[in-house]
JSON list of C-alpha atoms in Angstrom, two decimals:
[
{"chain": "Y", "resi": 797, "resn": "UNK", "atom": "CA", "xyz": [9.70, -0.61, 10.58]},
{"chain": "Y", "resi": 798, "resn": "UNK", "atom": "CA", "xyz": [8.97, -4.12, 8.22]},
{"chain": "Y", "resi": 799, "resn": "UNK", "atom": "CA", "xyz": [7.29, -1.24, 6.05]},
{"chain": "Y", "resi": 800, "resn": "UNK", "atom": "CA", "xyz": [10.37, 0.86, 5.08]},
{"chain": "Y", "resi": 801, "resn": "UNK", "atom": "CA", "xyz": [12.57, -2.37, 5.17]},
{"chain": "Y", "resi": 802, "resn": "UNK", "atom": "CA", "xyz": [9.78, -3.75, 2.26]},
{"chain": "Y", "resi": 803, "resn": "UNK", "atom": "CA", "xyz": [10.03, 0.02, -0.14]},
{"chain": "Y", "resi": 804, "resn": "UNK", "atom": "CA", "xyz": [13.78, -0.13, 0.09]},
{"chain": "Y", "resi": 805, "resn": "UNK", "atom": "CA", "xyz": [14.22, -3.59, -1.19]},
{"chain": "Y", "resi": 806, "resn": "UNK", "atom": "CA", "xyz": [11.51, -3.00, -3.76]},
{"chain": "Y", "resi": 807, "resn": "UNK", "atom": "CA", "xyz": [13.36, 1.63, -5.20]},
{"chain": "Y", "resi": 808, "resn": "UNK", "atom": "CA", "xyz": [16.48, -1.00, -4.72]},
{"chain": "Y", "resi": 809, "resn": "UNK", "atom": "CA", "xyz": [15.74, -3.46, -6.71]},
{"chain": "Y", "resi": 810, "resn": "UNK", "atom": "CA", "xyz": [14.81, -0.30, -9.09]},
{"chain": "Y", "resi": 811, "resn": "UNK", "atom": "CA", "xyz": [18.31, 0.64, -9.72]},
{"chain": "Y", "resi": 812, "resn": "UNK", "atom": "CA", "xyz": [17.61, 3.56, -6.49]},
{"chain": "Y", "resi": 813, "resn": "UNK", "atom": "CA", "xyz": [20.35, 4.32, -3.74]},
{"chain": "Y", "resi": 814, "resn": "UNK", "atom": "CA", "xyz": [17.76, 4.29, -0.67]},
{"chain": "Y", "resi": 815, "resn": "UNK", "atom": "CA", "xyz": [19.76, 6.19, 2.60]},
{"chain": "Y", "resi": 816, "resn": "UNK", "atom": "CA", "xyz": [18.65, 6.70, 6.06]},
{"chain": "Y", "resi": 817, "resn": "UNK", "atom": "CA", "xyz": [19.31, 9.87, 7.45]},
{"chain": "Y", "resi": 818, "resn": "UNK", "atom": "CA", "xyz": [18.29, 10.24, 11.18]},
{"chain": "Y", "resi": 819, "resn": "UNK", "atom": "CA", "xyz": [18.00, 12.63, 14.28]},
{"chain": "Y", "resi": 820, "resn": "UNK", "atom": "CA", "xyz": [19.23, 12.17, 18.39]},
{"chain": "Y", "resi": 821, "resn": "UNK", "atom": "CA", "xyz": [17.94, 8.55, 19.76]},
{"chain": "Y", "resi": 822, "resn": "UNK", "atom": "CA", "xyz": [17.12, 7.42, 15.90]},
{"chain": "Y", "resi": 823, "resn": "UNK", "atom": "CA", "xyz": [19.90, 5.20, 14.99]},
{"chain": "Y", "resi": 824, "resn": "UNK", "atom": "CA", "xyz": [18.74, 1.98, 16.18]},
{"chain": "Y", "resi": 825, "resn": "UNK", "atom": "CA", "xyz": [15.59, 2.10, 14.44]},
{"chain": "Y", "resi": 826, "resn": "UNK", "atom": "CA", "xyz": [17.62, 3.43, 11.65]},
{"chain": "Y", "resi": 827, "resn": "UNK", "atom": "CA", "xyz": [19.88, 0.25, 11.85]},
{"chain": "Y", "resi": 828, "resn": "UNK", "atom": "CA", "xyz": [16.77, -1.90, 12.09]},
{"chain": "Y", "resi": 829, "resn": "UNK", "atom": "CA", "xyz": [15.59, -0.90, 8.98]},
{"chain": "Y", "resi": 830, "resn": "UNK", "atom": "CA", "xyz": [18.79, -1.32, 7.08]},
{"chain": "Y", "resi": 831, "resn": "UNK", "atom": "CA", "xyz": [19.64, -4.67, 8.79]},
{"chain": "Y", "resi": 832, "resn": "UNK", "atom": "CA", "xyz": [16.23, -6.00, 7.90]},
{"chain": "Y", "resi": 833, "resn": "UNK", "atom": "CA", "xyz": [16.23, -4.37, 4.53]},
{"chain": "Y", "resi": 834, "resn": "UNK", "atom": "CA", "xyz": [19.01, -7.15, 3.93]},
{"chain": "Y", "resi": 835, "resn": "UNK", "atom": "CA", "xyz": [21.67, -4.26, 2.29]},
{"chain": "Y", "resi": 836, "resn": "UNK", "atom": "CA", "xyz": [19.33, -2.19, 0.43]},
{"chain": "Y", "resi": 837, "resn": "UNK", "atom": "CA", "xyz": [19.59, -0.16, 2.83]},
{"chain": "Y", "resi": 838, "resn": "UNK", "atom": "CA", "xyz": [22.48, 1.86, 3.51]},
{"chain": "Y", "resi": 839, "resn": "UNK", "atom": "CA", "xyz": [21.83, 4.43, 7.74]},
{"chain": "Y", "resi": 840, "resn": "UNK", "atom": "CA", "xyz": [23.29, 7.90, 6.59]},
{"chain": "Y", "resi": 841, "resn": "UNK", "atom": "CA", "xyz": [26.35, 8.69, 9.50]},
{"chain": "Y", "resi": 842, "resn": "UNK", "atom": "CA", "xyz": [25.49, 11.23, 12.14]},
{"chain": "Y", "resi": 843, "resn": "UNK", "atom": "CA", "xyz": [24.92, 14.65, 10.50]},
{"chain": "Y", "resi": 844, "resn": "UNK", "atom": "CA", "xyz": [24.48, 18.67, 10.57]},
{"chain": "Y", "resi": 845, "resn": "UNK", "atom": "CA", "xyz": [21.43, 20.68, 9.69]},
{"chain": "Y", "resi": 846, "resn": "UNK", "atom": "CA", "xyz": [23.60, 22.37, 6.79]},
{"chain": "Y", "resi": 847, "resn": "UNK", "atom": "CA", "xyz": [25.14, 18.56, 5.58]},
{"chain": "Y", "resi": 848, "resn": "UNK", "atom": "CA", "xyz": [20.68, 17.43, 6.16]},
{"chain": "Y", "resi": 849, "resn": "UNK", "atom": "CA", "xyz": [19.54, 19.99, 3.75]},
{"chain": "Y", "resi": 850, "resn": "UNK", "atom": "CA", "xyz": [22.73, 18.44, 1.24]},
{"chain": "Y", "resi": 851, "resn": "UNK", "atom": "CA", "xyz": [21.69, 15.57, 0.77]},
{"chain": "Y", "resi": 852, "resn": "UNK", "atom": "CA", "xyz": [18.00, 15.67, 0.94]},
{"chain": "Y", "resi": 853, "resn": "UNK", "atom": "CA", "xyz": [18.58, 18.08, -1.99]},
{"chain": "Y", "resi": 854, "resn": "UNK", "atom": "CA", "xyz": [20.64, 15.61, -4.13]},
{"chain": "Y", "resi": 855, "resn": "UNK", "atom": "CA", "xyz": [18.45, 12.94, -2.99]},
{"chain": "Y", "resi": 856, "resn": "UNK", "atom": "CA", "xyz": [15.76, 12.06, -6.45]},
{"chain": "Y", "resi": 857, "resn": "UNK", "atom": "CA", "xyz": [13.10, 12.02, -3.41]},
{"chain": "Y", "resi": 858, "resn": "UNK", "atom": "CA", "xyz": [12.42, 11.82, -0.16]},
{"chain": "Y", "resi": 859, "resn": "UNK", "atom": "CA", "xyz": [10.11, 10.02, 2.25]},
{"chain": "Y", "resi": 860, "resn": "UNK", "atom": "CA", "xyz": [9.76, 9.60, 5.63]},
{"chain": "Y", "resi": 861, "resn": "UNK", "atom": "CA", "xyz": [7.13, 11.36, 8.94]},
{"chain": "Y", "resi": 862, "resn": "UNK", "atom": "CA", "xyz": [5.76, 14.13, 10.23]},
{"chain": "Y", "resi": 863, "resn": "UNK", "atom": "CA", "xyz": [9.44, 15.66, 11.28]},
{"chain": "Y", "resi": 864, "resn": "UNK", "atom": "CA", "xyz": [11.34, 18.84, 10.18]},
{"chain": "Y", "resi": 865, "resn": "UNK", "atom": "CA", "xyz": [13.54, 16.81, 7.76]},
{"chain": "Y", "resi": 866, "resn": "UNK", "atom": "CA", "xyz": [10.20, 15.73, 5.19]},
{"chain": "Y", "resi": 867, "resn": "UNK", "atom": "CA", "xyz": [8.97, 19.23, 6.01]},
{"chain": "Y", "resi": 868, "resn": "UNK", "atom": "CA", "xyz": [12.88, 20.44, 4.86]},
{"chain": "Y", "resi": 869, "resn": "UNK", "atom": "CA", "xyz": [12.54, 18.24, 1.86]},
{"chain": "Y", "resi": 870, "resn": "UNK", "atom": "CA", "xyz": [9.52, 19.99, -0.06]},
{"chain": "Y", "resi": 871, "resn": "UNK", "atom": "CA", "xyz": [11.38, 23.51, 1.51]},
{"chain": "Y", "resi": 872, "resn": "UNK", "atom": "CA", "xyz": [13.83, 22.44, -1.13]},
{"chain": "Y", "resi": 873, "resn": "UNK", "atom": "CA", "xyz": [11.91, 21.52, -3.98]},
{"chain": "Y", "resi": 874, "resn": "UNK", "atom": "CA", "xyz": [12.76, 17.82, -3.87]},
{"chain": "Y", "resi": 875, "resn": "UNK", "atom": "CA", "xyz": [9.85, 14.68, -4.42]},
{"chain": "Y", "resi": 876, "resn": "UNK", "atom": "CA", "xyz": [8.06, 13.98, -1.67]},
{"chain": "Y", "resi": 877, "resn": "UNK", "atom": "CA", "xyz": [6.60, 11.73, 0.44]},
{"chain": "Y", "resi": 878, "resn": "UNK", "atom": "CA", "xyz": [4.31, 12.31, 3.42]},
{"chain": "Y", "resi": 879, "resn": "UNK", "atom": "CA", "xyz": [3.34, 9.84, 6.13]},
{"chain": "Y", "resi": 880, "resn": "UNK", "atom": "CA", "xyz": [1.08, 11.49, 8.47]},
{"chain": "Y", "resi": 881, "resn": "UNK", "atom": "CA", "xyz": [-0.04, 8.36, 10.43]},
{"chain": "Y", "resi": 882, "resn": "UNK", "atom": "CA", "xyz": [-1.11, 10.64, 13.96]},
{"chain": "Y", "resi": 883, "resn": "UNK", "atom": "CA", "xyz": [-0.51, 14.53, 12.88]},
{"chain": "Y", "resi": 884, "resn": "UNK", "atom": "CA", "xyz": [-3.64, 16.65, 10.92]},
{"chain": "Y", "resi": 885, "resn": "UNK", "atom": "CA", "xyz": [-1.46, 16.97, 7.79]},
{"chain": "Y", "resi": 886, "resn": "UNK", "atom": "CA", "xyz": [-3.59, 20.02, 7.09]},
{"chain": "Y", "resi": 887, "resn": "UNK", "atom": "CA", "xyz": [-2.11, 21.79, 10.23]},
{"chain": "Y", "resi": 888, "resn": "UNK", "atom": "CA", "xyz": [1.27, 20.38, 9.89]},
{"chain": "Y", "resi": 889, "resn": "UNK", "atom": "CA", "xyz": [1.81, 19.11, 6.83]},
{"chain": "Y", "resi": 890, "resn": "UNK", "atom": "CA", "xyz": [4.25, 20.11, 4.20]},
{"chain": "Y", "resi": 891, "resn": "UNK", "atom": "CA", "xyz": [3.29, 21.55, 0.93]},
{"chain": "Y", "resi": 892, "resn": "UNK", "atom": "CA", "xyz": [4.54, 22.43, -2.85]},
{"chain": "Y", "resi": 893, "resn": "UNK", "atom": "CA", "xyz": [3.83, 21.36, -6.38]},
{"chain": "Y", "resi": 894, "resn": "UNK", "atom": "CA", "xyz": [5.91, 18.09, -5.73]},
{"chain": "Y", "resi": 895, "resn": "UNK", "atom": "CA", "xyz": [4.87, 17.16, -1.77]},
{"chain": "Y", "resi": 896, "resn": "UNK", "atom": "CA", "xyz": [2.79, 13.88, -1.42]},
{"chain": "Y", "resi": 897, "resn": "UNK", "atom": "CA", "xyz": [0.72, 13.08, 1.43]},
{"chain": "Y", "resi": 898, "resn": "UNK", "atom": "CA", "xyz": [-0.51, 10.17, 2.83]},
{"chain": "Y", "resi": 899, "resn": "UNK", "atom": "CA", "xyz": [-2.53, 9.89, 5.82]},
{"chain": "Y", "resi": 900, "resn": "UNK", "atom": "CA", "xyz": [-3.30, 7.14, 7.91]},
{"chain": "Y", "resi": 901, "resn": "UNK", "atom": "CA", "xyz": [-6.87, 7.26, 9.84]},
{"chain": "Y", "resi": 902, "resn": "UNK", "atom": "CA", "xyz": [-6.17, 9.24, 12.84]},
{"chain": "Y", "resi": 903, "resn": "UNK", "atom": "CA", "xyz": [-4.27, 11.97, 10.60]},
{"chain": "Y", "resi": 904, "resn": "UNK", "atom": "CA", "xyz": [-6.38, 13.79, 9.28]},
{"chain": "Y", "resi": 905, "resn": "UNK", "atom": "CA", "xyz": [-6.48, 13.18, 5.09]},
{"chain": "Y", "resi": 906, "resn": "UNK", "atom": "CA", "xyz": [-6.73, 16.53, 3.75]},
{"chain": "Y", "resi": 907, "resn": "UNK", "atom": "CA", "xyz": [-9.53, 16.84, 0.11]},
{"chain": "Y", "resi": 908, "resn": "UNK", "atom": "CA", "xyz": [-7.17, 15.65, -2.77]},
{"chain": "Y", "resi": 909, "resn": "UNK", "atom": "CA", "xyz": [-4.89, 14.62, -0.50]},
{"chain": "Y", "resi": 910, "resn": "UNK", "atom": "CA", "xyz": [-4.35, 10.47, -1.66]},
{"chain": "Y", "resi": 911, "resn": "UNK", "atom": "CA", "xyz": [-6.80, 8.82, 1.60]},
{"chain": "Y", "resi": 912, "resn": "UNK", "atom": "CA", "xyz": [-5.14, 5.33, 3.87]},
{"chain": "Y", "resi": 913, "resn": "UNK", "atom": "CA", "xyz": [-7.50, 2.03, 3.78]},
{"chain": "Y", "resi": 914, "resn": "UNK", "atom": "CA", "xyz": [-10.72, 1.78, 5.91]},
{"chain": "Y", "resi": 915, "resn": "UNK", "atom": "CA", "xyz": [-7.46, -0.14, 8.51]},
{"chain": "Y", "resi": 916, "resn": "UNK", "atom": "CA", "xyz": [-5.61, 3.06, 8.84]},
{"chain": "Y", "resi": 917, "resn": "UNK", "atom": "CA", "xyz": [-2.31, 1.69, 8.06]},
{"chain": "Y", "resi": 918, "resn": "UNK", "atom": "CA", "xyz": [-0.81, 3.70, 4.44]},
{"chain": "Y", "resi": 919, "resn": "UNK", "atom": "CA", "xyz": [0.91, 0.96, 2.36]},
{"chain": "Y", "resi": 920, "resn": "UNK", "atom": "CA", "xyz": [3.92, 0.14, 0.57]},
{"chain": "Y", "resi": 921, "resn": "UNK", "atom": "CA", "xyz": [1.90, 0.25, -2.79]},
{"chain": "Y", "resi": 922, "resn": "UNK", "atom": "CA", "xyz": [0.32, 3.80, -1.54]},
{"chain": "Y", "resi": 923, "resn": "UNK", "atom": "CA", "xyz": [3.86, 5.27, -0.88]},
{"chain": "Y", "resi": 924, "resn": "UNK", "atom": "CA", "xyz": [5.86, 3.75, -4.49]},
{"chain": "Y", "resi": 925, "resn": "UNK", "atom": "CA", "xyz": [2.80, 5.58, -6.20]},
{"chain": "Y", "resi": 926, "resn": "UNK", "atom": "CA", "xyz": [2.94, 9.17, -4.33]},
{"chain": "Y", "resi": 927, "resn": "UNK", "atom": "CA", "xyz": [6.70, 8.75, -5.29]},
{"chain": "Y", "resi": 928, "resn": "UNK", "atom": "CA", "xyz": [6.01, 7.84, -8.82]},
{"chain": "Y", "resi": 929, "resn": "UNK", "atom": "CA", "xyz": [3.28, 11.02, -8.91]},
{"chain": "Y", "resi": 930, "resn": "UNK", "atom": "CA", "xyz": [5.50, 13.33, -6.73]},
{"chain": "Y", "resi": 931, "resn": "UNK", "atom": "CA", "xyz": [8.93, 12.72, -9.38]},
{"chain": "Y", "resi": 932, "resn": "UNK", "atom": "CA", "xyz": [6.14, 14.15, -12.53]},
{"chain": "Y", "resi": 933, "resn": "UNK", "atom": "CA", "xyz": [4.58, 16.91, -10.63]}
]
């Protein structure tokens, strides 16, 4: 959670608006990230699938884990950074010209996709670089 909060702070410093969307059972996590971001991120209210699609489609970038919303953002053509810390992005990863995948040690980083450090963690800097790359595609 600390890394997501740090990322939110850095993006907000550049004028980005950060909104955290969440699914069933995830609201406490979203609230904790927002609190740790010191006001940089806001928690969205509950959404239906069509509402979620509208929010994602209006975003300048979407960052998230191996979840349905990250695949939806990629399908909508939004700049997408998918974090695969434990699953195989070659098997489960989103596809598209504006998609960047960062894989942890447990995930299987494909040729041409970003690899993480030897420790297996994805850094805030790597995510920032991936956002810039996805937006420039």
